[in-house]
Every structure is written in structure tokens, then in C-alpha cells.
Amino acid sequence: MTHKKLSIKQIQASETWPLRHVVMYPTHPKEYVILENDKEGIHFGGYAEGILVTVVSLFIKEKNAQFRKLATLEEHQGKGYASQLLSFVFDFSKKKNTSKIWCNARENKANFYHNFGMTKTNKTYKESGINFVIMEVNY
């Protein structure tokens, strides 16, 4: 099965919030998905046939990049869209001269990030009943 190419563009933080909410924390108030430092981030949206189907936010501090809130609409999961978006973010991060990219991965999604060369650290935590592990890759 071939997947359609995603059209990726930089978007406003507020454009990520509805998708973050419905995918990641639908039972929480909408404000729950708004990050304190969203205004400092670079936000990307992936569009399939003109529909925003996946989002991610990137935060660069010195030589470290952190991506947060990678979310894809449920009906568009498994089509390679998040992978295309994450590959784009990795390339973007490298062009900004970062040497490491990391994330707070949901434990049940760790294999997805492993496919991008990311490895688990020994740092874990639990939030809203979800187990997280910090994953990273140096390049």
C-alpha cells in the first residue's frame, strides 16, 4: 500500500490544540493540551488532501531539540503521516545545528520512536495515568 505524501507547513500553536486535544487527552479540558511554552515553539502541521491530520511542536534550546505533542487523527493513523512529519522535524532540527533530539514518549509508542534511531533513557514518569519514557538520539 502506498501512502500519499504529506504537505507539511509551519503553523501557529493554536492550530495544534484541537488535534492534540481530540487525539491525546479527549477526556481532559481543552486547556490541558496548551503548553506553557507553546509561544516559544515551532509548530508544524501535516496536511493530507487539504486536511490537517498530524501535528508536532519543536522546542530548540542551544544544541538540544525537543519535540512534543506529536498527534495524528485516529482515522489517519497507520498511513505513515506521523513518520513523514517526524522525519521532517529531524531534518529541520539538524539544519538548526542541534546535536540531539529528544522527547517524552508514551511507553506504548516507544517502538515507533526506536524506528527513528531513538533510544530509551532511564528517565520515566507517569502523568494522567500514562507511562512515559524519555527517548533521545544524538547526531
Short mmCIF file of N, CA, C and O in Angstrom, two decimals:
data_model
loop_
_atom_site.label_atom_id
_atom_site.label_comp_id
_atom_site.label_asym_id
_atom_site.label_seq_id
_atom_site.Cartn_x
_atom_site.Cartn_y
_atom_site.Cartn_z
N MET A 1 0.85 -1.19 0.00
CA MET A 1 0.00 0.00 0.00
C MET A 1 0.89 1.24 0.00
O MET A 1 1.79 1.37 0.81
N THR A 2 0.65 2.14 -0.92
CA THR A 2 1.42 3.39 -0.94
C THR A 2 0.63 4.46 -0.22
O THR A 2 -0.59 4.52 -0.30
N HIS A 3 1.37 5.30 0.47
CA HIS A 3 0.74 6.36 1.23
C HIS A 3 0.96 7.68 0.52
O HIS A 3 2.00 7.91 -0.08
N LYS A 4 -0.03 8.52 0.60
CA LYS A 4 0.07 9.84 -0.02
C LYS A 4 1.11 10.67 0.72
O LYS A 4 1.32 10.52 1.91
N LYS A 5 1.77 11.53 -0.05
CA LYS A 5 2.75 12.42 0.55
C LYS A 5 2.02 13.50 1.33
O LYS A 5 1.01 14.02 0.91
N LEU A 6 2.57 13.79 2.46
CA LEU A 6 2.03 14.81 3.33
C LEU A 6 2.54 16.17 2.92
O LEU A 6 3.70 16.32 2.54
N SER A 7 1.69 17.16 2.98
CA SER A 7 2.11 18.55 2.78
C SER A 7 2.36 19.12 4.17
O SER A 7 1.45 19.16 5.00
N ILE A 8 3.60 19.52 4.44
CA ILE A 8 3.98 19.98 5.79
C ILE A 8 4.27 21.47 5.76
O ILE A 8 4.98 21.96 4.88
N LYS A 9 3.69 22.17 6.73
CA LYS A 9 3.98 23.60 6.83
C LYS A 9 4.00 24.03 8.29
O LYS A 9 3.44 23.36 9.16
N GLN A 10 4.65 25.16 8.52
CA GLN A 10 4.69 25.73 9.87
C GLN A 10 3.34 26.37 10.15
O GLN A 10 2.76 27.03 9.29
N ILE A 11 2.84 26.12 11.36
CA ILE A 11 1.52 26.62 11.75
C ILE A 11 1.63 27.31 13.12
O ILE A 11 2.67 27.23 13.78
N GLN A 12 0.57 27.93 13.53
CA GLN A 12 0.51 28.56 14.85
C GLN A 12 0.23 27.50 15.92
O GLN A 12 -0.43 26.50 15.64
N ALA A 13 0.70 27.76 17.12
CA ALA A 13 0.46 26.82 18.23
C ALA A 13 -1.04 26.54 18.38
O ALA A 13 -1.44 25.39 18.56
N SER A 14 -1.84 27.58 18.27
CA SER A 14 -3.29 27.42 18.46
C SER A 14 -3.91 26.47 17.44
O SER A 14 -4.96 25.86 17.70
N GLU A 15 -3.27 26.31 16.28
CA GLU A 15 -3.78 25.39 15.27
C GLU A 15 -3.53 23.93 15.65
O GLU A 15 -4.18 23.04 15.12
N THR A 16 -2.60 23.70 16.58
CA THR A 16 -2.30 22.33 17.02
C THR A 16 -3.26 21.86 18.11
O THR A 16 -3.45 20.67 18.30
N TRP A 17 -3.80 22.81 18.85
CA TRP A 17 -4.56 22.46 20.05
C TRP A 17 -5.77 21.55 19.82
O TRP A 17 -5.94 20.57 20.55
N PRO A 18 -6.63 21.81 18.83
CA PRO A 18 -7.80 20.92 18.65
C PRO A 18 -7.38 19.47 18.36
O PRO A 18 -7.96 18.54 18.91
N LEU A 19 -6.36 19.29 17.53
CA LEU A 19 -5.92 17.95 17.18
C LEU A 19 -5.25 17.28 18.39
O LEU A 19 -5.52 16.12 18.69
N ARG A 20 -4.40 18.02 19.09
CA ARG A 20 -3.78 17.49 20.31
C ARG A 20 -4.86 17.00 21.28
O ARG A 20 -4.75 15.93 21.86
N HIS A 21 -5.89 17.81 21.43
CA HIS A 21 -6.94 17.50 22.40
C HIS A 21 -7.69 16.22 22.04
O HIS A 21 -7.81 15.31 22.85
N VAL A 22 -8.18 16.15 20.82
CA VAL A 22 -9.00 15.01 20.41
C VAL A 22 -8.21 13.71 20.38
O VAL A 22 -8.74 12.64 20.69
N VAL A 23 -6.90 13.79 20.06
CA VAL A 23 -6.09 12.58 19.94
C VAL A 23 -5.47 12.16 21.27
O VAL A 23 -5.50 10.98 21.63
N MET A 24 -4.93 13.11 22.01
CA MET A 24 -4.12 12.77 23.17
C MET A 24 -4.88 12.74 24.49
O MET A 24 -4.63 11.87 25.32
N TYR A 25 -5.72 13.72 24.72
CA TYR A 25 -6.38 13.84 26.02
C TYR A 25 -7.85 14.26 25.85
O TYR A 25 -8.27 15.29 26.34
N PRO A 26 -8.64 13.45 25.15
CA PRO A 26 -10.02 13.85 24.87
C PRO A 26 -10.91 13.99 26.11
O PRO A 26 -11.92 14.70 26.06
N THR A 27 -10.55 13.36 27.21
CA THR A 27 -11.38 13.43 28.41
C THR A 27 -10.99 14.60 29.33
O THR A 27 -11.64 14.84 30.33
N HIS A 28 -9.91 15.29 28.98
CA HIS A 28 -9.47 16.44 29.76
C HIS A 28 -10.04 17.73 29.17
O HIS A 28 -10.44 17.75 28.01
N PRO A 29 -10.02 18.80 29.94
CA PRO A 29 -10.43 20.10 29.36
C PRO A 29 -9.49 20.48 28.21
O PRO A 29 -8.32 20.08 28.21
N LYS A 30 -9.99 21.23 27.26
CA LYS A 30 -9.18 21.61 26.09
C LYS A 30 -7.89 22.31 26.50
O LYS A 30 -6.85 22.16 25.86
N GLU A 31 -7.94 23.08 27.58
CA GLU A 31 -6.77 23.83 28.04
C GLU A 31 -5.62 22.92 28.46
O GLU A 31 -4.46 23.34 28.50
N TYR A 32 -5.91 21.66 28.73
CA TYR A 32 -4.90 20.71 29.19
C TYR A 32 -3.79 20.51 28.17
O TYR A 32 -2.67 20.19 28.54
N VAL A 33 -4.09 20.68 26.89
CA VAL A 33 -3.09 20.42 25.84
C VAL A 33 -2.29 21.66 25.46
O VAL A 33 -1.42 21.59 24.61
N ILE A 34 -2.58 22.78 26.09
CA ILE A 34 -1.83 24.00 25.81
C ILE A 34 -0.59 24.01 26.68
O ILE A 34 -0.68 23.93 27.91
N LEU A 35 0.57 24.07 26.04
CA LEU A 35 1.83 24.06 26.77
C LEU A 35 2.20 25.47 27.22
O LEU A 35 1.97 26.43 26.48
N GLU A 36 2.77 25.55 28.40
CA GLU A 36 3.19 26.84 28.94
C GLU A 36 4.12 27.58 27.99
O GLU A 36 4.05 28.79 27.86
N ASN A 37 5.00 26.84 27.32
CA ASN A 37 5.97 27.48 26.44
C ASN A 37 5.62 27.32 24.95
O ASN A 37 6.50 27.44 24.09
N ASP A 38 4.36 27.10 24.63
CA ASP A 38 3.95 26.98 23.23
C ASP A 38 4.41 28.17 22.39
O ASP A 38 4.77 28.01 21.23
N LYS A 39 4.40 29.36 22.98
CA LYS A 39 4.79 30.55 22.20
C LYS A 39 6.27 30.51 21.80
O LYS A 39 6.67 31.19 20.86
N GLU A 40 7.07 29.69 22.47
CA GLU A 40 8.50 29.58 22.15
C GLU A 40 8.77 28.47 21.13
O GLU A 40 9.90 28.33 20.65
N GLY A 41 7.77 27.69 20.82
CA GLY A 41 7.96 26.54 19.94
C GLY A 41 7.78 26.88 18.47
O GLY A 41 7.31 27.95 18.10
N ILE A 42 8.19 25.92 17.67
CA ILE A 42 7.97 25.96 16.22
C ILE A 42 7.00 24.81 15.96
O ILE A 42 7.29 23.66 16.31
N HIS A 43 5.87 25.11 15.39
CA HIS A 43 4.79 24.13 15.27
C HIS A 43 4.59 23.77 13.80
O HIS A 43 4.62 24.65 12.93
N PHE A 44 4.40 22.50 13.56
CA PHE A 44 4.24 22.01 12.20
C PHE A 44 2.95 21.21 12.07
O PHE A 44 2.58 20.48 13.00
N GLY A 45 2.34 21.35 10.92
CA GLY A 45 1.14 20.59 10.62
C GLY A 45 1.33 19.83 9.33
O GLY A 45 1.94 20.34 8.39
N GLY A 46 0.82 18.62 9.31
CA GLY A 46 0.85 17.80 8.10
C GLY A 46 -0.56 17.70 7.53
O GLY A 46 -1.50 17.36 8.25
N TYR A 47 -0.66 18.02 6.26
CA TYR A 47 -1.96 18.04 5.59
C TYR A 47 -2.03 16.94 4.53
O TYR A 47 -1.12 16.80 3.71
N ALA A 48 -3.10 16.19 4.57
CA ALA A 48 -3.39 15.18 3.56
C ALA A 48 -4.67 15.62 2.86
O ALA A 48 -5.70 15.78 3.51
N GLU A 49 -4.56 15.86 1.58
CA GLU A 49 -5.70 16.32 0.78
C GLU A 49 -6.35 17.55 1.43
O GLU A 49 -7.58 17.64 1.50
N GLY A 50 -5.52 18.45 1.93
CA GLY A 50 -6.00 19.71 2.49
C GLY A 50 -6.51 19.65 3.92
O GLY A 50 -6.91 20.66 4.48
N ILE A 51 -6.48 18.47 4.53
CA ILE A 51 -6.96 18.30 5.90
C ILE A 51 -5.78 18.16 6.84
O ILE A 51 -4.87 17.36 6.59
N LEU A 52 -5.80 18.93 7.94
CA LEU A 52 -4.76 18.81 8.95
C LEU A 52 -4.94 17.47 9.67
O LEU A 52 -5.94 17.26 10.35
N VAL A 53 -3.98 16.56 9.47
CA VAL A 53 -4.12 15.21 10.02
C VAL A 53 -3.10 14.89 11.10
O VAL A 53 -3.29 13.96 11.88
N THR A 54 -2.00 15.65 11.16
CA THR A 54 -0.96 15.37 12.15
C THR A 54 -0.25 16.67 12.51
O THR A 54 -0.10 17.56 11.67
N VAL A 55 0.14 16.77 13.78
CA VAL A 55 0.83 17.97 14.27
C VAL A 55 1.97 17.57 15.19
O VAL A 55 1.97 16.48 15.77
N VAL A 56 2.92 18.48 15.33
CA VAL A 56 4.01 18.31 16.29
C VAL A 56 4.57 19.69 16.61
O VAL A 56 4.46 20.62 15.80
N SER A 57 5.14 19.82 17.79
CA SER A 57 5.75 21.07 18.21
C SER A 57 7.21 20.81 18.55
O SER A 57 7.54 19.80 19.17
N LEU A 58 8.07 21.74 18.13
CA LEU A 58 9.51 21.60 18.31
C LEU A 58 10.03 22.75 19.15
O LEU A 58 9.70 23.92 18.89
N PHE A 59 10.85 22.41 20.13
CA PHE A 59 11.45 23.41 21.02
C PHE A 59 12.95 23.24 20.98
O PHE A 59 13.47 22.16 21.31
N ILE A 60 13.66 24.28 20.56
CA ILE A 60 15.11 24.22 20.45
C ILE A 60 15.73 25.10 21.52
O ILE A 60 15.38 26.28 21.65
N LYS A 61 16.63 24.49 22.28
CA LYS A 61 17.36 25.22 23.32
C LYS A 61 18.83 24.84 23.16
O LYS A 61 19.20 23.69 23.38
N GLU A 62 19.62 25.81 22.73
CA GLU A 62 21.04 25.60 22.44
C GLU A 62 21.18 24.48 21.41
O GLU A 62 20.64 24.59 20.33
N LYS A 63 21.87 23.41 21.74
CA LYS A 63 22.11 22.33 20.77
C LYS A 63 21.11 21.18 20.91
O LYS A 63 21.24 20.15 20.26
N ASN A 64 20.11 21.35 21.77
CA ASN A 64 19.12 20.30 22.01
C ASN A 64 17.76 20.69 21.44
O ASN A 64 17.32 21.82 21.62
N ALA A 65 17.14 19.73 20.80
CA ALA A 65 15.79 19.93 20.28
C ALA A 65 14.87 18.92 20.95
O ALA A 65 15.22 17.74 21.11
N GLN A 66 13.73 19.39 21.36
CA GLN A 66 12.71 18.50 21.93
C GLN A 66 11.45 18.64 21.08
O GLN A 66 11.01 19.75 20.81
N PHE A 67 10.91 17.51 20.64
CA PHE A 67 9.60 17.58 20.00
C PHE A 67 8.57 17.10 21.00
O PHE A 67 8.82 16.23 21.82
N ARG A 68 7.41 17.72 20.92
CA ARG A 68 6.34 17.43 21.87
C ARG A 68 5.00 17.34 21.14
O ARG A 68 4.81 17.94 20.09
N LYS A 69 4.09 16.62 21.74
CA LYS A 69 2.70 16.58 21.30
C LYS A 69 2.53 16.15 19.84
O LYS A 69 1.75 16.73 19.09
N LEU A 70 3.27 15.11 19.45
CA LEU A 70 3.06 14.52 18.13
C LEU A 70 1.71 13.80 18.18
O LEU A 70 1.50 12.92 19.01
N ALA A 71 0.81 14.22 17.33
CA ALA A 71 -0.54 13.64 17.34
C ALA A 71 -1.06 13.52 15.91
O ALA A 71 -0.86 14.42 15.10
N THR A 72 -1.72 12.41 15.64
CA THR A 72 -2.32 12.16 14.33
C THR A 72 -3.76 11.72 14.54
O THR A 72 -4.03 10.88 15.41
N LEU A 73 -4.66 12.31 13.77
CA LEU A 73 -6.07 11.91 13.87
C LEU A 73 -6.19 10.39 13.75
O LEU A 73 -5.55 9.78 12.89
N GLU A 74 -7.00 9.82 14.60
CA GLU A 74 -7.11 8.36 14.67
C GLU A 74 -7.40 7.72 13.31
O GLU A 74 -6.79 6.71 12.95
N GLU A 75 -8.28 8.31 12.55
CA GLU A 75 -8.65 7.71 11.26
C GLU A 75 -7.53 7.82 10.22
O GLU A 75 -7.60 7.21 9.16
N HIS A 76 -6.48 8.57 10.54
CA HIS A 76 -5.34 8.71 9.63
C HIS A 76 -4.07 8.06 10.17
O HIS A 76 -3.00 8.18 9.57
N GLN A 77 -4.19 7.38 11.32
CA GLN A 77 -3.03 6.69 11.88
C GLN A 77 -2.73 5.45 11.06
O GLN A 77 -3.61 4.87 10.43
N GLY A 78 -1.45 5.07 11.05
CA GLY A 78 -1.04 3.88 10.31
C GLY A 78 -0.83 4.12 8.83
O GLY A 78 -0.61 3.18 8.08
N LYS A 79 -0.88 5.37 8.41
CA LYS A 79 -0.71 5.71 7.00
C LYS A 79 0.66 6.33 6.71
O LYS A 79 0.93 6.75 5.60
N GLY A 80 1.50 6.42 7.75
CA GLY A 80 2.84 6.96 7.56
C GLY A 80 2.94 8.47 7.73
O GLY A 80 4.01 9.05 7.53
N TYR A 81 1.85 9.12 8.07
CA TYR A 81 1.86 10.58 8.17
C TYR A 81 2.74 11.09 9.32
O TYR A 81 3.51 12.03 9.16
N ALA A 82 2.62 10.47 10.50
CA ALA A 82 3.45 10.90 11.63
C ALA A 82 4.92 10.65 11.32
O ALA A 82 5.78 11.46 11.69
N SER A 83 5.22 9.56 10.63
CA SER A 83 6.61 9.27 10.25
C SER A 83 7.15 10.33 9.31
O SER A 83 8.29 10.79 9.46
N GLN A 84 6.34 10.74 8.34
CA GLN A 84 6.78 11.80 7.42
C GLN A 84 7.02 13.10 8.18
O GLN A 84 8.01 13.80 7.95
N LEU A 85 6.11 13.42 9.09
CA LEU A 85 6.23 14.66 9.85
C LEU A 85 7.46 14.61 10.76
O LEU A 85 8.21 15.58 10.84
N LEU A 86 7.67 13.49 11.42
CA LEU A 86 8.82 13.37 12.31
C LEU A 86 10.13 13.42 11.53
O LEU A 86 11.09 14.07 11.97
N SER A 87 10.19 12.80 10.37
CA SER A 87 11.39 12.88 9.53
C SER A 87 11.67 14.33 9.15
O SER A 87 12.83 14.79 9.17
N PHE A 88 10.63 15.06 8.83
CA PHE A 88 10.76 16.49 8.51
C PHE A 88 11.33 17.25 9.70
O PHE A 88 12.24 18.08 9.55
N VAL A 89 10.82 16.98 10.89
CA VAL A 89 11.26 17.67 12.10
C VAL A 89 12.72 17.34 12.42
O VAL A 89 13.48 18.22 12.81
N PHE A 90 13.11 16.09 12.23
CA PHE A 90 14.51 15.71 12.44
C PHE A 90 15.41 16.50 11.49
O PHE A 90 16.43 17.04 11.91
N ASP A 91 15.04 16.56 10.22
CA ASP A 91 15.84 17.31 9.23
C ASP A 91 15.88 18.80 9.58
O ASP A 91 16.93 19.43 9.50
N PHE A 92 14.75 19.35 9.95
CA PHE A 92 14.66 20.76 10.33
C PHE A 92 15.58 21.04 11.52
O PHE A 92 16.33 22.02 11.54
N SER A 93 15.54 20.16 12.50
CA SER A 93 16.35 20.30 13.71
C SER A 93 17.84 20.27 13.37
O SER A 93 18.61 21.09 13.87
N LYS A 94 18.24 19.34 12.51
CA LYS A 94 19.65 19.25 12.11
C LYS A 94 20.10 20.52 11.41
O LYS A 94 21.23 20.98 11.63
N LYS A 95 19.23 21.10 10.59
CA LYS A 95 19.58 22.34 9.87
C LYS A 95 19.76 23.51 10.84
O LYS A 95 20.39 24.50 10.50
N LYS A 96 19.18 23.38 12.03
CA LYS A 96 19.33 24.41 13.07
C LYS A 96 20.55 24.13 13.95
O LYS A 96 20.71 24.73 15.01
N ASN A 97 21.40 23.20 13.49
CA ASN A 97 22.66 22.86 14.17
C ASN A 97 22.48 22.28 15.56
O ASN A 97 23.29 22.52 16.45
N THR A 98 21.43 21.51 15.75
CA THR A 98 21.27 20.81 17.02
C THR A 98 22.10 19.53 16.96
O THR A 98 22.42 19.04 15.87
N SER A 99 22.44 19.00 18.10
CA SER A 99 23.22 17.76 18.14
C SER A 99 22.44 16.61 18.78
O SER A 99 22.88 15.48 18.78
N LYS A 100 21.27 16.94 19.33
CA LYS A 100 20.44 15.92 19.97
C LYS A 100 18.97 16.30 19.80
O LYS A 100 18.62 17.46 19.85
N ILE A 101 18.15 15.28 19.61
CA ILE A 101 16.71 15.48 19.63
C ILE A 101 16.13 14.46 20.61
O ILE A 101 16.61 13.33 20.69
N TRP A 102 15.15 14.90 21.38
CA TRP A 102 14.58 14.03 22.40
C TRP A 102 13.09 14.28 22.55
O TRP A 102 12.56 15.27 22.03
N CYS A 103 12.44 13.37 23.26
CA CYS A 103 11.01 13.51 23.51
C CYS A 103 10.61 12.75 24.75
O CYS A 103 11.34 11.88 25.23
N ASN A 104 9.46 13.08 25.27
CA ASN A 104 8.79 12.32 26.32
C ASN A 104 7.83 11.38 25.62
O ASN A 104 6.76 11.80 25.21
N ALA A 105 8.24 10.14 25.45
CA ALA A 105 7.44 9.19 24.67
C ALA A 105 6.49 8.42 25.57
O ALA A 105 6.86 8.00 26.66
N ARG A 106 5.28 8.24 25.08
CA ARG A 106 4.39 7.32 25.77
C ARG A 106 5.05 5.94 25.66
O ARG A 106 5.51 5.55 24.58
N GLU A 107 5.08 5.24 26.77
CA GLU A 107 5.76 3.94 26.81
C GLU A 107 5.27 3.01 25.70
O GLU A 107 6.05 2.31 25.07
N ASN A 108 3.96 3.04 25.42
CA ASN A 108 3.40 2.14 24.40
C ASN A 108 3.73 2.58 22.98
O ASN A 108 3.40 1.89 22.02
N LYS A 109 4.38 3.74 22.81
CA LYS A 109 4.77 4.22 21.48
C LYS A 109 6.28 4.19 21.29
O LYS A 109 6.79 4.65 20.27
N ALA A 110 7.02 3.65 22.26
CA ALA A 110 8.49 3.66 22.22
C ALA A 110 9.04 2.99 20.95
O ALA A 110 10.03 3.46 20.38
N ASN A 111 8.43 1.91 20.50
CA ASN A 111 8.93 1.23 19.30
C ASN A 111 8.85 2.13 18.07
O ASN A 111 9.72 2.07 17.20
N PHE A 112 7.82 2.96 18.00
CA PHE A 112 7.71 3.90 16.88
C PHE A 112 8.93 4.81 16.84
O PHE A 112 9.54 5.00 15.80
N TYR A 113 9.31 5.37 17.99
CA TYR A 113 10.45 6.28 18.04
C TYR A 113 11.77 5.54 17.86
O TYR A 113 12.73 6.10 17.33
N HIS A 114 11.81 4.29 18.28
CA HIS A 114 13.00 3.47 18.08
C HIS A 114 13.32 3.35 16.58
O HIS A 114 14.48 3.30 16.19
N ASN A 115 12.28 3.34 15.76
CA ASN A 115 12.48 3.27 14.31
C ASN A 115 13.22 4.49 13.75
O ASN A 115 13.72 4.44 12.63
N PHE A 116 13.29 5.56 14.52
CA PHE A 116 14.00 6.77 14.11
C PHE A 116 15.38 6.85 14.76
O PHE A 116 16.02 7.90 14.75
N GLY A 117 15.82 5.74 15.34
CA GLY A 117 17.14 5.69 15.96
C GLY A 117 17.16 6.19 17.39
O GLY A 117 18.23 6.31 17.99
N MET A 118 16.00 6.48 17.94
CA MET A 118 15.93 6.98 19.31
C MET A 118 16.05 5.81 20.29
O MET A 118 15.58 4.72 20.02
N THR A 119 16.69 6.08 21.42
CA THR A 119 16.83 5.07 22.45
C THR A 119 16.22 5.57 23.75
O THR A 119 16.19 6.78 24.01
N LYS A 120 15.76 4.62 24.54
CA LYS A 120 15.18 4.96 25.83
C LYS A 120 16.29 5.38 26.80
O LYS A 120 17.37 4.79 26.79
N THR A 121 15.99 6.36 27.62
CA THR A 121 16.87 6.69 28.73
C THR A 121 16.33 5.98 29.96
O THR A 121 15.30 5.29 29.87
N ASN A 122 16.97 6.16 31.10
CA ASN A 122 16.44 5.55 32.32
C ASN A 122 15.47 6.48 33.04
O ASN A 122 15.07 6.23 34.16
N LYS A 123 15.08 7.58 32.36
CA LYS A 123 14.16 8.56 32.95
C LYS A 123 12.73 8.22 32.53
O LYS A 123 12.41 8.23 31.34
N THR A 124 11.89 7.93 33.51
CA THR A 124 10.49 7.61 33.25
C THR A 124 9.62 8.39 34.22
O THR A 124 10.10 8.86 35.26
N TYR A 125 8.37 8.53 33.88
CA TYR A 125 7.41 9.16 34.79
C TYR A 125 6.00 8.77 34.35
O TYR A 125 5.80 8.19 33.28
N LYS A 126 5.05 9.11 35.19
CA LYS A 126 3.65 8.81 34.91
C LYS A 126 2.86 10.10 35.01
O LYS A 126 3.07 10.88 35.95
N GLU A 127 2.01 10.34 34.03
CA GLU A 127 1.16 11.53 34.05
C GLU A 127 -0.20 11.16 33.50
O GLU A 127 -0.30 10.50 32.46
N SER A 128 -1.23 11.56 34.20
CA SER A 128 -2.61 11.27 33.78
C SER A 128 -2.82 9.78 33.52
O SER A 128 -3.50 9.40 32.57
N GLY A 129 -2.17 8.95 34.33
CA GLY A 129 -2.33 7.51 34.19
C GLY A 129 -1.57 6.89 33.03
O GLY A 129 -1.76 5.73 32.71
N ILE A 130 -0.70 7.68 32.38
CA ILE A 130 0.05 7.21 31.21
C ILE A 130 1.53 7.14 31.58
O ILE A 130 2.09 8.07 32.15
N ASN A 131 2.17 6.02 31.25
CA ASN A 131 3.60 5.85 31.49
C ASN A 131 4.40 6.46 30.35
O ASN A 131 4.12 6.20 29.17
N PHE A 132 5.39 7.26 30.72
CA PHE A 132 6.26 7.91 29.75
C PHE A 132 7.71 7.51 29.98
O PHE A 132 8.11 7.24 31.11
N VAL A 133 8.49 7.53 28.91
CA VAL A 133 9.93 7.33 28.98
C VAL A 133 10.58 8.41 28.11
O VAL A 133 10.07 8.72 27.03
N ILE A 134 11.66 8.97 28.59
CA ILE A 134 12.38 9.96 27.78
C ILE A 134 13.27 9.20 26.80
O ILE A 134 14.02 8.30 27.20
N MET A 135 13.13 9.57 25.54
CA MET A 135 13.92 8.93 24.47
C MET A 135 14.72 10.00 23.76
O MET A 135 14.30 11.16 23.71
N GLU A 136 15.87 9.61 23.21
CA GLU A 136 16.73 10.60 22.57
C GLU A 136 17.58 9.95 21.49
O GLU A 136 17.74 8.73 21.44
N VAL A 137 18.13 10.80 20.66
CA VAL A 137 19.13 10.38 19.69
C VAL A 137 20.10 11.54 19.48
O VAL A 137 19.68 12.70 19.40
N ASN A 138 21.38 11.22 19.46
CA ASN A 138 22.41 12.21 19.15
C ASN A 138 22.80 12.03 17.69
O ASN A 138 22.84 10.91 17.19
N TYR A 139 23.10 13.14 17.04
CA TYR A 139 23.57 13.03 15.65
C TYR A 139 24.66 14.03 15.40
O TYR A 139 24.99 14.84 16.23
#
